[in-house]
């Protein structure tokens, strides 16, 4: 499989080059040149374990790592999960929760970032190359990315996070990692400051090349690829075509579901569930894509107004017309809004915004009726599923985090205090972090010094 950019300026790239490129060099996002079709194999694939299915699907998109090696990397990536089938499955009347939080940092991002870590390690050693990963996090991405590459010889990872604005548990998950290739940087500013510093550092192309910077945020194609697997897997476990409800921020997760559907997995509805940051819900209702103020909610991983993966969806919606896409994106960049003129024509997608009161009410109700605790992100998905699913057909709701990662919201909704042994084990461990001002040149100087050290 070869890869090309949504903006039309890059084509013919192999998988490992796409993995290391991250954002396409023309400013677009990388997508496969074609979408493989699995319809004729569905009966066989139904009998696969999660890891076997991952080997099959990922293998269709990778043609520059030999199959035995790729299969070994995939097996290793998922050996760190504490569920025998990697993905958990919990039925609550008509909604079934698909638990993706059984990895090392208890969020679904582990499914992709554990594999990304294995791929980086193999590819960099083969090419005798180093990579300095720079990322910004508002919480879950940082710890999952660190867990994916900690201890590796050819990678250093630098994570910027806003001082005092990630939860104490999320901070401990990053700063207590003792491996010397892990560098946590608390920035005296907001998440937007961290993200801006990261983007400005990447856009200094000479600096990026000199210090061999790489990215792990969800614009990286390999993250989307790893996420296709659980949609295929879950869709084959249900007797009829599946409806999925997906708690959505950057649109990476639900975009992977879209590709699974395009590959022929039996999926007939994708519910895009947002919190009060409802740019995507408004887009699906009106065709207008317009960013608003960021609202702080009890589901902070979804407090996003500009969804970085949405460009990939638009590319396909526009029939792979890069020129039309460039026009839309440049209107949006210039004015903060762009539109289709009317609501998008789709029978596959539905979208709804769920507010904080509804989120907490669903957590309370599910706990009371089923003795099952939802984290506040998953609760947004369950509430959306209850509102939008087609009656009598099963709905699969993607559970994106373990409730113990968000104890305050869970406690507020249910009066219980969720725990997890891996989080309990963090208290009292020594922490390592650097504190820096929210200033581009300060951060760049610090990176340069640490990289050469
Ligand atoms: C990252 C994250 C999301 C949002 O996923 P996207 O791929 O950005 O749409 C939802 N819930 C949790 C817990 C997350 O960490």
Coordinates of C-alpha atoms and ligand atoms in Angstrom, one line a residue, residues 108-109 140 247-253 301-302 377 400-401, ligand 1:
X108 CA -8.1 3.8 24.3
X109 CA -5.1 5.7 23.0
X140 CA -4.4 11.1 28.0
X247 CA -17.1 9.8 22.1
X248 CA -15.4 12.3 19.8
X249 CA -12.8 15.0 20.0
X250 CA -10.3 15.1 17.2
X251 CA -12.4 12.8 15.0
X252 CA -9.6 10.2 14.8
X253 CA -11.5 7.4 16.5
X301 CA -10.2 14.8 26.3
X302 CA -13.1 16.0 24.1
X377 CA -16.2 10.4 28.0
X400 CA -12.5 5.4 25.8
X401 CA -11.2 5.5 29.3
Ligands
LIG1 C1 -8.6 11.2 23.0 C2 -9.8 10.8 23.8 C3 -11.1 11.0 23.2 C4 -11.3 11.6 21.8 O1 -10.9 10.8 20.7 P1 -10.6 11.4 19.3 O2 -9.9 10.4 18.5 O3 -9.8 12.7 19.5 O4 -12.0 11.8 18.7 C5 -12.2 10.6 23.9 N1 -12.1 10.0 25.1 C6 -10.9 9.9 25.7 C7 -10.9 9.3 27.1 C8 -9.7 10.3 25.1 O5 -8.5 10.1 25.7

